[in-house]
Coordinates of C-alpha atoms in Angstrom, one line a residue:
M502 CA 25.2 -19.9 -3.2
N503 CA 23.5 -22.5 -1.1
L504 CA 20.6 -21.1 1.0
N505 CA 18.9 -22.9 3.9
T506 CA 15.5 -21.3 3.5
Q507 CA 14.1 -23.1 6.6
N508 CA 16.5 -21.1 8.8
L509 CA 14.9 -17.9 7.7
Q510 CA 11.4 -18.9 8.5
S511 CA 11.6 -17.8 12.1
I512 CA 12.6 -14.3 11.0
I513 CA 9.9 -14.2 8.4
N514 CA 7.3 -15.4 10.8
F515 CA 8.2 -12.8 13.4
I516 CA 8.1 -10.0 10.8
W517 CA 4.7 -11.3 9.8
T518 CA 3.4 -10.9 13.4
V519 CA 3.8 -7.1 12.9
A520 CA 0.5 -7.2 10.9
D521 CA -1.4 -9.0 13.7
D522 CA 0.2 -7.2 16.6
V523 CA 0.6 -3.6 15.3
L524 CA -1.2 -2.9 12.1
I525 CA -4.5 -4.8 12.5
N526 CA -7.5 -2.4 12.6
K527 CA -5.1 0.5 11.8
F528 CA -4.5 -0.4 8.1
L529 CA -6.5 -2.4 5.6
E530 CA -5.0 -5.9 4.9
N531 CA -4.0 -4.9 1.4
Q532 CA -1.9 -2.0 2.9
Y533 CA 0.2 -4.1 5.3
Q534 CA 3.0 -4.6 2.8
D535 CA 3.2 -0.8 2.4
V536 CA 4.4 -0.7 6.0
I537 CA 6.2 -4.0 6.5
L538 CA 8.4 -4.1 3.4
P539 CA 9.9 -0.6 3.7
M540 CA 10.4 -1.0 7.5
T541 CA 12.3 -4.2 6.8
V542 CA 14.6 -2.4 4.3
L543 CA 15.1 0.6 6.6
R544 CA 16.0 -1.6 9.6
R545 CA 18.5 -3.4 7.4
L546 CA 20.1 -0.1 6.4
D547 CA 20.0 1.1 10.0
L548 CA 21.9 -1.9 11.2
A549 CA 24.5 -1.5 8.5
L550 CA 25.1 2.1 9.6
E551 CA 25.1 1.5 13.4
P552 CA 28.9 0.8 13.8
T553 CA 29.9 4.1 12.1
K554 CA 27.1 6.3 13.4
D555 CA 29.3 8.4 15.8
K556 CA 32.0 8.9 13.1
V557 CA 29.4 10.1 10.5
L558 CA 27.9 12.5 13.0
K559 CA 31.3 13.9 14.0
T560 CA 32.3 14.5 10.4
H561 CA 28.9 16.0 9.4
N562 CA 28.9 18.4 12.3
E563 CA 32.5 19.4 11.7
F564 CA 32.3 20.0 7.9
K565 CA 28.7 20.8 7.1
S566 CA 29.3 24.5 7.3
K567 CA 32.7 24.4 5.6
I568 CA 32.1 22.2 2.5
D569 CA 29.2 22.6 0.0
N570 CA 29.0 18.8 -0.6
V571 CA 30.1 16.7 2.3
S572 CA 28.8 13.4 0.8
G573 CA 32.3 12.3 -0.2
L574 CA 33.5 12.5 3.3
L575 CA 30.4 10.9 4.8
T576 CA 30.7 7.8 2.6
S577 CA 34.5 7.4 3.0
E578 CA 36.0 4.7 5.2
L579 CA 38.2 7.1 7.1
H580 CA 35.7 9.8 8.0
G581 CA 32.3 8.2 7.3
S582 CA 30.2 5.1 6.9
G583 CA 32.5 3.3 4.4
L584 CA 29.3 2.6 2.5
A585 CA 27.6 4.3 -0.5
F586 CA 25.0 5.9 1.9
Y587 CA 24.7 7.5 5.3
N588 CA 22.4 9.1 7.8
T589 CA 23.1 12.4 9.5
S590 CA 20.2 12.3 12.0
P591 CA 21.3 11.9 15.6
F592 CA 18.9 9.0 15.8
T593 CA 19.1 5.3 15.1
M594 CA 16.0 3.1 15.3
K595 CA 17.0 1.9 18.8
K596 CA 17.7 5.5 20.0
L597 CA 14.2 6.5 18.8
L598 CA 12.7 4.2 21.4
A599 CA 14.4 6.3 24.2
D600 CA 12.0 9.2 23.7
P601 CA 8.5 7.7 23.2
K602 CA 6.8 11.1 23.7
N603 CA 8.4 12.7 20.6
I604 CA 8.8 9.5 18.5
D605 CA 6.8 10.7 15.6
T606 CA 8.8 14.0 15.2
N607 CA 12.0 12.2 15.8
F608 CA 11.2 9.4 13.3
L609 CA 10.6 12.0 10.6
D610 CA 14.0 13.6 11.5
Y611 CA 15.5 10.1 11.2
L612 CA 14.1 9.5 7.8
N613 CA 15.1 13.0 6.5
G614 CA 18.7 12.3 7.7
F615 CA 19.3 9.6 5.1
S616 CA 21.5 10.4 2.0
E617 CA 19.8 11.1 -1.3
N618 CA 20.1 7.6 -2.7
V619 CA 18.1 6.3 0.3
Q620 CA 15.6 9.1 -0.1
D621 CA 14.9 7.7 -3.5
I622 CA 14.2 4.3 -1.9
I623 CA 11.9 5.8 0.7
T624 CA 10.1 7.7 -2.1
K625 CA 9.6 4.7 -4.3
F626 CA 8.1 2.8 -1.3
K627 CA 5.8 5.8 -0.8
F628 CA 6.6 5.3 2.9
R629 CA 6.1 8.9 4.0
N630 CA 2.4 8.5 3.0
Q631 CA 2.1 6.2 6.0
L632 CA 3.5 8.5 8.7
K633 CA 0.2 10.4 9.3
T634 CA -1.6 7.1 10.0
F635 CA 1.3 6.1 12.4
E636 CA 0.9 9.2 14.4
E637 CA -2.9 9.3 14.4
T638 CA -3.2 5.7 15.6
G639 CA -0.2 5.9 17.9
I640 CA 1.6 2.8 16.6
T641 CA 5.0 4.4 15.7
F642 CA 6.7 3.2 19.0
S643 CA 5.2 -0.3 18.8
L644 CA 6.2 -0.6 15.1
I645 CA 9.8 0.4 15.6
E646 CA 10.1 -1.7 18.8
K647 CA 9.0 -4.7 16.8
F648 CA 11.7 -4.2 14.2
C649 CA 14.4 -3.6 16.8
N650 CA 13.6 -6.9 18.5
P651 CA 16.7 -9.2 18.4
K652 CA 14.5 -11.9 16.7
V653 CA 14.6 -9.7 13.5
E654 CA 18.2 -10.2 12.5
L655 CA 18.4 -8.2 9.3
S656 CA 22.1 -7.1 9.4
P657 CA 23.8 -7.5 6.0
D658 CA 26.5 -9.4 7.8
K659 CA 24.0 -12.1 8.8
I660 CA 21.4 -12.0 6.0
S661 CA 22.7 -11.9 2.4
P662 CA 20.9 -10.2 -0.5
M663 CA 20.0 -13.6 -1.8
A664 CA 18.4 -14.4 1.6
M665 CA 16.6 -11.1 1.6
G666 CA 15.2 -11.8 -1.8
Y667 CA 13.8 -15.0 -0.5
M668 CA 12.4 -13.3 2.6
F669 CA 10.7 -10.6 0.5
E670 CA 9.3 -13.3 -1.8
D671 CA 7.7 -15.2 1.0
L672 CA 6.3 -12.0 2.6
I673 CA 4.8 -10.8 -0.6
R674 CA 3.4 -14.3 -1.3
R675 CA 1.7 -14.2 2.1
F676 CA 0.3 -10.7 1.5
N677 CA -1.2 -11.8 -1.8
E678 CA -2.7 -15.0 -0.3
K679 CA -4.2 -13.0 2.5
T680 CA -5.9 -10.4 0.2
N681 CA -6.6 -12.8 -2.7
A682 CA -4.5 -10.6 -4.9
A683 CA -3.1 -11.6 -8.2
A684 CA 0.3 -13.3 -7.7
G685 CA 2.1 -10.8 -9.9
R686 CA 5.8 -10.8 -10.6
H687 CA 8.0 -12.2 -8.0
F688 CA 11.5 -13.4 -7.4
T689 CA 13.1 -16.2 -9.3
P690 CA 13.9 -19.2 -7.1
R691 CA 17.5 -19.2 -5.9
E692 CA 18.4 -22.5 -7.5
I693 CA 17.2 -21.3 -10.9
I694 CA 19.4 -18.3 -10.5
E695 CA 22.3 -20.6 -9.6
L696 CA 21.7 -22.7 -12.7
M697 CA 21.5 -19.6 -14.9
T698 CA 24.7 -18.1 -13.6
H699 CA 26.5 -21.4 -14.0
L700 CA 25.5 -21.7 -17.7
V701 CA 26.3 -18.1 -18.4
Y702 CA 29.7 -17.9 -16.9
L703 CA 31.2 -21.4 -16.9
P704 CA 31.5 -21.8 -20.7
V705 CA 33.8 -18.7 -20.8
K706 CA 35.4 -18.9 -17.3
D707 CA 38.9 -18.8 -18.8
K708 CA 38.1 -15.6 -20.6
I709 CA 36.8 -13.7 -17.6
Q710 CA 39.7 -14.1 -15.1
K711 CA 40.8 -10.5 -15.5
G712 CA 39.4 -7.3 -17.0
T713 CA 36.1 -5.4 -16.7
F714 CA 32.7 -6.9 -17.4
L715 CA 29.2 -5.4 -17.5
V716 CA 26.3 -7.5 -16.2
Y717 CA 22.7 -6.5 -16.8
D718 CA 19.1 -7.4 -15.8
P719 CA 16.4 -5.4 -17.6
C720 CA 13.7 -6.8 -15.1
A721 CA 15.9 -6.5 -12.0
G722 CA 13.3 -7.3 -9.3
S723 CA 15.2 -7.5 -6.0
G724 CA 18.5 -7.6 -7.8
A725 CA 19.3 -11.2 -6.8
M726 CA 20.3 -12.3 -10.3
L727 CA 22.9 -9.4 -10.5
T728 CA 24.4 -9.9 -7.1
Q729 CA 24.5 -13.7 -7.1
S730 CA 25.9 -13.9 -10.6
K731 CA 28.8 -11.6 -9.6
L732 CA 29.3 -13.6 -6.4
F733 CA 29.5 -16.8 -8.4
A734 CA 32.1 -15.4 -10.8
T735 CA 34.3 -13.8 -8.1
D736 CA 33.9 -16.1 -5.1
P737 CA 37.5 -17.0 -4.2
E738 CA 36.2 -20.4 -3.0
G739 CA 34.1 -20.9 -6.1
E740 CA 34.6 -22.6 -9.5
I741 CA 35.7 -19.5 -11.4
K742 CA 37.7 -17.4 -8.9
S743 CA 37.8 -14.4 -11.2
T744 CA 39.7 -11.3 -10.1
A745 CA 38.0 -9.2 -12.8
T746 CA 35.8 -6.2 -12.1
F747 CA 32.0 -6.7 -12.6
H748 CA 29.7 -3.7 -12.9
L749 CA 26.0 -4.4 -12.2
Y750 CA 23.3 -2.7 -14.1
G751 CA 19.5 -3.1 -13.8
Q752 CA 16.1 -1.6 -14.3
E753 CA 12.9 -2.2 -12.5
N754 CA 9.5 -0.5 -12.9
T755 CA 7.8 -1.7 -9.7
G756 CA 8.5 0.8 -6.9
E757 CA 8.9 -1.6 -4.0
M758 CA 11.1 -3.9 -6.0
Y759 CA 13.2 -1.1 -7.3
A760 CA 13.6 0.2 -3.7
T761 CA 14.6 -3.3 -2.5
C762 CA 17.1 -3.7 -5.3
K763 CA 18.7 -0.3 -4.8
S764 CA 19.0 -0.8 -1.0
D765 CA 20.9 -4.1 -1.5
M766 CA 23.1 -2.5 -4.0
L767 CA 24.0 0.1 -1.4
L768 CA 24.7 -2.5 1.2
K769 CA 26.9 -4.4 -1.3
N770 CA 28.8 -1.2 -2.1
E771 CA 27.6 -1.4 -5.7
D772 CA 26.9 1.7 -7.6
P773 CA 23.2 2.5 -6.9
D774 CA 23.1 4.8 -9.9
K775 CA 23.4 1.8 -12.1
I776 CA 19.9 0.7 -11.0
K777 CA 17.2 2.7 -12.9
F778 CA 13.5 3.1 -12.3
G779 CA 10.9 2.9 -15.0
S780 CA 9.8 0.6 -17.8
T781 CA 12.8 -0.9 -19.7
L782 CA 10.8 -1.1 -23.0
S783 CA 9.6 2.5 -23.2
E784 CA 11.7 4.3 -20.6
Y785 CA 15.2 2.7 -21.0
G786 CA 17.4 4.4 -18.4
F787 CA 20.9 3.9 -19.8
D788 CA 22.8 5.3 -22.8
P789 CA 21.4 3.6 -25.9
E790 CA 24.9 2.7 -27.0
L791 CA 25.8 0.9 -23.8
K792 CA 26.4 -2.8 -24.3
F793 CA 26.7 -5.6 -21.8
N794 CA 28.9 -8.8 -21.6
F795 CA 26.3 -10.8 -19.6
M796 CA 22.6 -10.5 -19.3
L797 CA 20.3 -12.5 -17.0
T798 CA 16.6 -12.0 -16.4
N799 CA 13.2 -13.4 -15.7
P800 CA 10.9 -11.0 -17.6
P801 CA 7.2 -10.8 -16.9
Y802 CA 5.1 -13.2 -19.0
G803 CA 1.5 -13.1 -19.6
T804 CA 1.6 -9.5 -18.6
T805 CA 0.4 -6.5 -20.6
W806 CA 2.9 -4.1 -22.1
K807 CA 0.1 -1.9 -23.7
Q808 CA 1.3 1.2 -21.9
D809 CA 4.7 0.7 -23.4
I810 CA 3.1 0.3 -26.9
D811 CA 1.2 3.5 -26.4
N812 CA 4.4 5.4 -25.3
L813 CA 6.4 4.0 -28.2
N814 CA 3.8 4.2 -31.0
V815 CA 4.3 7.0 -33.5
G816 CA 1.5 5.9 -35.8
T817 CA -1.9 7.6 -36.1
G818 CA -3.9 4.7 -37.5
K819 CA -4.8 1.3 -36.1
K820 CA -1.4 -0.2 -37.0
V821 CA 1.3 0.1 -34.4
E822 CA 4.3 2.0 -35.7
I823 CA 7.4 1.8 -33.5
K824 CA 10.5 3.4 -34.8
D825 CA 12.8 2.2 -32.0
R826 CA 15.6 0.3 -33.7
R827 CA 15.5 -2.3 -30.9
F828 CA 12.3 -3.6 -32.4
N829 CA 12.9 -3.1 -36.1
L830 CA 14.9 -6.0 -37.5
K831 CA 15.7 -7.6 -40.8
I832 CA 14.2 -11.1 -41.3
K833 CA 13.8 -13.2 -44.5
N834 CA 10.5 -13.4 -46.4
F835 CA 9.5 -16.6 -48.2
K836 CA 11.6 -15.6 -51.2
G837 CA 14.7 -15.5 -49.0
E838 CA 15.0 -11.7 -49.2
L839 CA 15.8 -9.7 -46.1
E840 CA 13.0 -7.3 -45.1
E841 CA 13.0 -4.8 -42.3
T842 CA 10.1 -5.6 -40.0
C843 CA 8.6 -4.0 -36.9
L844 CA 8.4 -6.9 -34.4
T845 CA 5.9 -6.1 -31.7
S846 CA 4.3 -9.0 -29.9
R847 CA 0.7 -9.0 -28.8
S848 CA -0.1 -6.4 -26.2
N849 CA -1.1 -8.9 -23.5
D850 CA 2.4 -10.5 -23.3
G851 CA 5.6 -8.6 -23.7
Q852 CA 8.2 -11.3 -22.7
L853 CA 9.7 -11.6 -26.2
M854 CA 10.1 -7.8 -26.4
F855 CA 12.5 -8.0 -23.5
M856 CA 14.4 -10.6 -25.5
L857 CA 14.7 -8.2 -28.4
H858 CA 15.8 -5.5 -26.0
M859 CA 18.6 -7.7 -24.7
L860 CA 19.7 -8.7 -28.2
S861 CA 20.2 -5.0 -29.0
K862 CA 22.5 -4.7 -26.0
M863 CA 24.9 -7.4 -27.0
K864 CA 28.5 -6.5 -27.5
D865 CA 30.0 -7.0 -30.9
P866 CA 31.7 -10.4 -31.3
K867 CA 35.0 -8.6 -32.0
D868 CA 34.7 -7.1 -28.5
G869 CA 34.1 -10.4 -26.9
G870 CA 30.3 -10.7 -27.6
S871 CA 27.7 -11.4 -25.0
R872 CA 25.9 -14.3 -23.2
I873 CA 22.2 -14.2 -22.2
A874 CA 20.1 -16.4 -19.9
S875 CA 16.4 -15.6 -19.8
V876 CA 13.4 -17.5 -18.2
H877 CA 10.2 -17.8 -20.2
N878 CA 7.0 -19.8 -20.3
G879 CA 5.9 -21.9 -23.2
S880 CA 4.3 -19.0 -25.0
A881 CA 7.7 -17.7 -26.1
L882 CA 8.3 -21.1 -27.9
F883 CA 5.3 -21.4 -30.1
T884 CA 2.7 -18.6 -29.7
G885 CA 2.0 -16.7 -32.9
D886 CA 1.3 -17.9 -36.4
A887 CA 3.6 -17.7 -39.3
G888 CA 4.1 -14.0 -40.2
S889 CA 3.4 -12.8 -36.6
S890 CA 5.8 -10.8 -34.6
E891 CA 6.3 -13.7 -32.1
S892 CA 7.3 -16.0 -34.9
G893 CA 9.4 -13.2 -36.4
I894 CA 11.3 -12.8 -33.2
R895 CA 12.1 -16.5 -33.1
Q896 CA 13.0 -16.3 -36.8
Y897 CA 15.5 -13.4 -36.2
I898 CA 17.1 -15.3 -33.3
L899 CA 17.5 -18.5 -35.2
E900 CA 18.5 -17.0 -38.6
N901 CA 21.2 -15.1 -36.8
D902 CA 22.4 -18.2 -35.0
L903 CA 22.0 -16.6 -31.6
L904 CA 20.1 -19.5 -29.8
E905 CA 22.4 -21.9 -28.0
C906 CA 20.2 -24.0 -25.8
I907 CA 16.7 -24.1 -24.2
I908 CA 16.2 -26.0 -21.0
Q909 CA 12.7 -27.2 -19.9
L910 CA 12.5 -26.9 -16.1
P911 CA 10.2 -29.0 -13.8
N912 CA 6.7 -27.7 -13.2
D913 CA 5.9 -26.2 -9.8
M914 CA 9.3 -24.5 -9.5
F915 CA 7.9 -20.9 -9.0
Y916 CA 6.1 -19.5 -6.0
N917 CA 3.3 -18.0 -7.9
T918 CA 2.7 -20.4 -10.8
G919 CA 2.9 -24.1 -11.5
I920 CA 3.3 -23.7 -15.3
T921 CA 6.2 -25.1 -17.3
T922 CA 9.1 -22.7 -17.7
Y923 CA 12.2 -22.7 -19.8
I924 CA 15.7 -21.1 -19.6
W925 CA 16.9 -19.7 -23.0
L926 CA 20.6 -19.4 -23.5
L927 CA 21.8 -17.1 -26.2
T928 CA 25.1 -15.8 -27.5
N929 CA 26.7 -14.2 -30.5
V930 CA 30.0 -16.0 -29.9
K931 CA 29.1 -19.7 -30.2
E932 CA 31.8 -22.2 -29.9
E933 CA 32.5 -24.0 -33.2
R934 CA 30.6 -27.2 -32.5
R935 CA 27.5 -25.3 -31.6
K936 CA 27.4 -23.1 -34.7
G937 CA 24.2 -23.5 -36.7
K938 CA 22.7 -25.7 -34.0
V939 CA 20.4 -25.6 -31.0
Q940 CA 20.4 -27.9 -28.0
L941 CA 17.1 -28.7 -26.3
I942 CA 17.4 -30.2 -22.8
N943 CA 14.4 -31.8 -21.1
A944 CA 15.0 -31.4 -17.3
S945 CA 11.4 -31.7 -16.3
S946 CA 11.3 -35.3 -15.2
E947 CA 11.7 -36.6 -11.6
G948 CA 15.4 -37.3 -12.0
F949 CA 16.1 -33.6 -12.1
Y950 CA 14.4 -32.3 -8.9
K951 CA 13.4 -33.2 -5.4
N952 CA 10.0 -32.6 -3.7
M953 CA 10.1 -29.9 -1.0
R954 CA 9.2 -30.9 2.5
K955 CA 6.8 -28.0 2.8
P956 CA 5.4 -26.3 -0.3
L957 CA 5.8 -22.5 -0.6
G958 CA 2.7 -21.2 -2.5
D959 CA 2.8 -23.1 -5.8
K960 CA 6.4 -24.0 -5.4
R961 CA 6.5 -27.7 -4.6
V962 CA 9.8 -28.9 -6.0
E963 CA 13.3 -27.5 -6.1
L964 CA 16.7 -28.2 -7.8
G965 CA 19.3 -29.6 -5.5
A966 CA 23.1 -29.2 -6.1
Q967 CA 23.2 -32.6 -7.8
D968 CA 20.3 -31.7 -10.1
I969 CA 22.0 -28.5 -11.2
L970 CA 25.1 -30.6 -11.9
K971 CA 23.2 -33.1 -14.0
I972 CA 21.8 -30.3 -16.2
Q973 CA 25.2 -28.7 -16.5
E974 CA 26.7 -32.0 -17.6
L975 CA 24.0 -32.4 -20.3
Y976 CA 24.8 -28.9 -21.6
F977 CA 28.5 -29.3 -21.7
A978 CA 28.4 -32.8 -23.2
F979 CA 26.4 -31.5 -26.1
E980 CA 25.3 -35.0 -27.1
E981 CA 22.0 -36.5 -28.0
N982 CA 20.3 -38.8 -25.5
E983 CA 17.0 -39.3 -23.7
Y984 CA 17.2 -35.8 -22.2
S985 CA 19.2 -33.9 -24.8
M986 CA 18.5 -33.3 -28.5
I987 CA 20.4 -31.3 -31.0
F988 CA 18.9 -29.6 -34.1
E989 CA 19.9 -27.4 -36.9
N990 CA 18.4 -23.9 -36.8
E991 CA 16.3 -24.6 -39.9
D992 CA 14.6 -27.5 -38.2
F993 CA 12.4 -25.1 -36.4
G994 CA 11.4 -23.2 -39.5
F995 CA 8.4 -23.8 -41.9
Y996 CA 6.6 -22.2 -44.8
Q997 CA 2.9 -21.7 -44.2
I998 CA 0.9 -22.2 -47.4
T999 CA -2.8 -21.6 -48.0
V1000 CA -4.5 -24.7 -49.6
H1001 CA -7.4 -23.8 -51.8
L1002 CA -10.2 -26.1 -53.0
P1003 CA -12.5 -25.2 -55.9
E1004 CA -16.0 -23.9 -55.3
R1005 CA -18.7 -26.2 -56.8
D1006 CA -22.3 -25.6 -57.8
E1007 CA -25.2 -27.8 -56.7
K1008 CA -24.4 -30.4 -59.3
G1009 CA -20.8 -30.7 -58.1
K1010 CA -19.3 -28.9 -61.1
I1011 CA -16.3 -26.6 -60.5
I1012 CA -17.1 -22.9 -60.7
K1013 CA -14.6 -20.8 -62.6
D1014 CA -13.8 -17.1 -62.7
S1015 CA -13.7 -14.8 -65.8
K1016 CA -10.2 -16.1 -66.6
G1017 CA -11.2 -19.7 -66.6
N1018 CA -9.5 -20.5 -63.3
P1019 CA -11.3 -22.4 -60.5
K1020 CA -12.8 -20.2 -57.9
S1021 CA -11.6 -20.8 -54.4
D1022 CA -14.2 -22.0 -51.9
S1023 CA -13.5 -19.7 -48.8
E1024 CA -15.2 -22.2 -46.5
L1025 CA -12.8 -25.0 -47.5
K1026 CA -9.6 -22.9 -47.3
D1027 CA -7.0 -24.6 -45.2
Y1028 CA -3.3 -24.1 -44.2
E1029 CA -0.3 -26.4 -44.2
K1030 CA 3.0 -26.0 -42.5
V1031 CA 5.8 -27.2 -44.8
P1032 CA 9.1 -27.9 -43.0
M1033 CA 11.7 -25.4 -44.3
K1034 CA 14.1 -28.2 -45.3
E1035 CA 11.5 -29.8 -47.6
S1036 CA 10.5 -28.9 -51.1
I1037 CA 7.1 -27.3 -51.0
A1038 CA 6.1 -28.8 -54.3
E1039 CA 7.1 -32.3 -53.2
Y1040 CA 5.4 -31.9 -49.8
F1041 CA 2.2 -30.7 -51.5
K1042 CA 2.3 -33.6 -53.9
R1043 CA 2.8 -36.1 -51.1
E1044 CA 0.6 -34.7 -48.3
V1045 CA -2.2 -32.9 -50.0
L1046 CA -3.0 -34.0 -53.5
P1047 CA -3.6 -37.7 -52.7
F1048 CA -6.5 -36.5 -50.5
A1049 CA -7.6 -33.5 -52.5
P1050 CA -6.6 -33.9 -56.2
D1051 CA -8.2 -30.5 -57.1
A1052 CA -6.3 -28.5 -54.5
W1053 CA -3.7 -25.8 -55.2
Y1054 CA -1.7 -23.2 -53.3
D1055 CA -0.7 -19.6 -54.1
K1056 CA 3.0 -19.5 -54.6
T1057 CA 3.1 -15.7 -54.2
K1058 CA 1.4 -15.6 -50.8
M1059 CA 3.4 -17.9 -48.5
K1060 CA 4.6 -17.0 -45.0
V1061 CA 7.6 -18.0 -43.0
G1062 CA 7.2 -19.3 -39.5
Y1063 CA 9.3 -20.6 -36.6
E1064 CA 8.3 -22.6 -33.5
I1065 CA 9.9 -24.9 -31.0
S1066 CA 7.8 -27.7 -29.6
F1067 CA 9.3 -29.7 -26.7
T1068 CA 6.2 -31.9 -26.7
K1069 CA 6.9 -33.0 -30.2
Y1070 CA 10.6 -33.7 -29.7
F1071 CA 10.4 -35.4 -26.3
Y1072 CA 7.0 -37.1 -26.4
K1073 CA 7.0 -40.6 -25.1
H1074 CA 4.3 -42.9 -26.4
E1075 CA 2.7 -44.9 -23.6
P1076 CA 1.0 -48.0 -25.1
L1077 CA -2.5 -48.8 -24.0
R1078 CA -2.8 -51.5 -21.3
D1079 CA -3.6 -55.0 -22.4
L1080 CA -7.4 -55.8 -22.1
S1081 CA -6.6 -58.9 -20.1
D1082 CA -4.8 -56.8 -17.5
I1083 CA -7.7 -54.4 -17.2
E1084 CA -10.1 -57.3 -16.8
N1085 CA -8.0 -58.8 -14.1
D1086 CA -8.0 -55.5 -12.2
I1087 CA -11.8 -55.3 -12.5
M1088 CA -12.2 -58.8 -11.2
Q1089 CA -9.8 -58.1 -8.3
L1090 CA -11.8 -55.0 -7.4
E1091 CA -15.0 -57.1 -7.5
K1092 CA -13.5 -59.5 -5.0
E1093 CA -12.5 -56.6 -2.7
T1094 CA -16.0 -55.1 -2.7
D1095 CA -17.7 -58.4 -1.9
G1096 CA -19.9 -58.5 -5.0
L1097 CA -21.0 -54.9 -4.6
L1098 CA -20.0 -54.1 -8.2
N1099 CA -22.0 -57.0 -9.5
E1100 CA -25.1 -55.9 -7.7
I1101 CA -24.7 -52.4 -9.1
V1102 CA -24.4 -53.4 -12.7
S1103 CA -26.9 -56.3 -12.7

């Protein structure tokens, strides 16, 4: 799975020149990607079909009037492309260049000749919307000529789906920087995918040598997580060497990413119908009863899912009511009683909703269970007070012993953000030593990454092969040390109690209600988080009463909360420098500035 990204730069740079050489003054800058991205995909498909072009045309011409549906023949190895798609137009991109005068008409014929699954890709790119501008500005020939240049080597034999994902990432990043657009959702760095696939498959490698397994990404993007995870499991030169069958499923709601993903599934001879378009949360594209063995994803975080809420909401009032069973789960109240609760995170961040969705797609443990790897930012760990949906989702995961490990990654790992990110590993078939426990791994320090020679957007560091191995070793050792800590599930839980103080009159006397009880002063009301393993009464006696002897709490109105704080667990205190050292530094600075400091302060 190693990828030398520097070797791809010459191709990316050449594709980028299409904007300056062909599209400038013909399209707005924010429209460049609407041309360059689909043309890149189409040229890749074109190159894959070139070797079998004559055979496909012969079969099509011979059987089109004899058979109602000739698709089976046109995709067969014997009579057709040997791929899941084909093109019945007499043209290839290179052949289009032989007739410049009629190139616009012929290009449309070429596009119309693709099979239905590629038509879906063209439609999602909205590529036909650009053809009128091509013709009116006379750039069709120049555009196709650019992409037929030998410098644009896009053949699937030469450029893997993983490499294509990187190329698209870099192109989109450049488009965004040029137009000052929001970074949006992009591809996950290749080395993070590598780490995730290792931690998903290696713990069960002996159990996946044979059979059939379903792999799923609910936020598929370019599809790299799907294709690379399968490659890792089945590579005959790899660590697992599985001969099992792996079916890849994914869903994506961004048209250009869906089109990219589906095109690479076609090129890899995967079933393109297993890639669905639309929002996973409100337009799930598969059978609700379908379950998956493995799930890997990098869901959007800090991104609104309000439209999904509106589509799912069945309520008429202000309160959101979602009947979907994926999001209605049983969690314990402060009395320890299970209550069914609708868990819907705040509308401006839906990342934990994708987590709930994946949990609902886990296979039953008696059928082998499931393993999940999902990337999140810090919000998923601690956002949301006790009683909130975010806290409730964490509570459900921990109370059901589904969380195996969380790994903190280095900052500056992603192309479009420098924030801290975390890999969550979940399973409903924990090995015995992990039951009831959660491992936290802090892989954010310098010993776990290397600086990139040349930053790519916000991405300044990367994980090398040895860095991935270090993290793996910490995970498999399952021991406590400087970088690894092990907790019981309840260690992350707490009870939130409301601390009341009495209202007093001007003379300081406590004001009482009609029943003779002290009235609570609303301005002095406070909250305490009592660790779940502690006695609330003992905690209150120790932590509150010595400082507020008149305080009390309502035992009937407590809330349950769960949060995970890496900062608290891995914080390293750095003692203040000795005053004499600071004084020496100042005096040294004074010497170096030839008395300038003394003149300034005197």
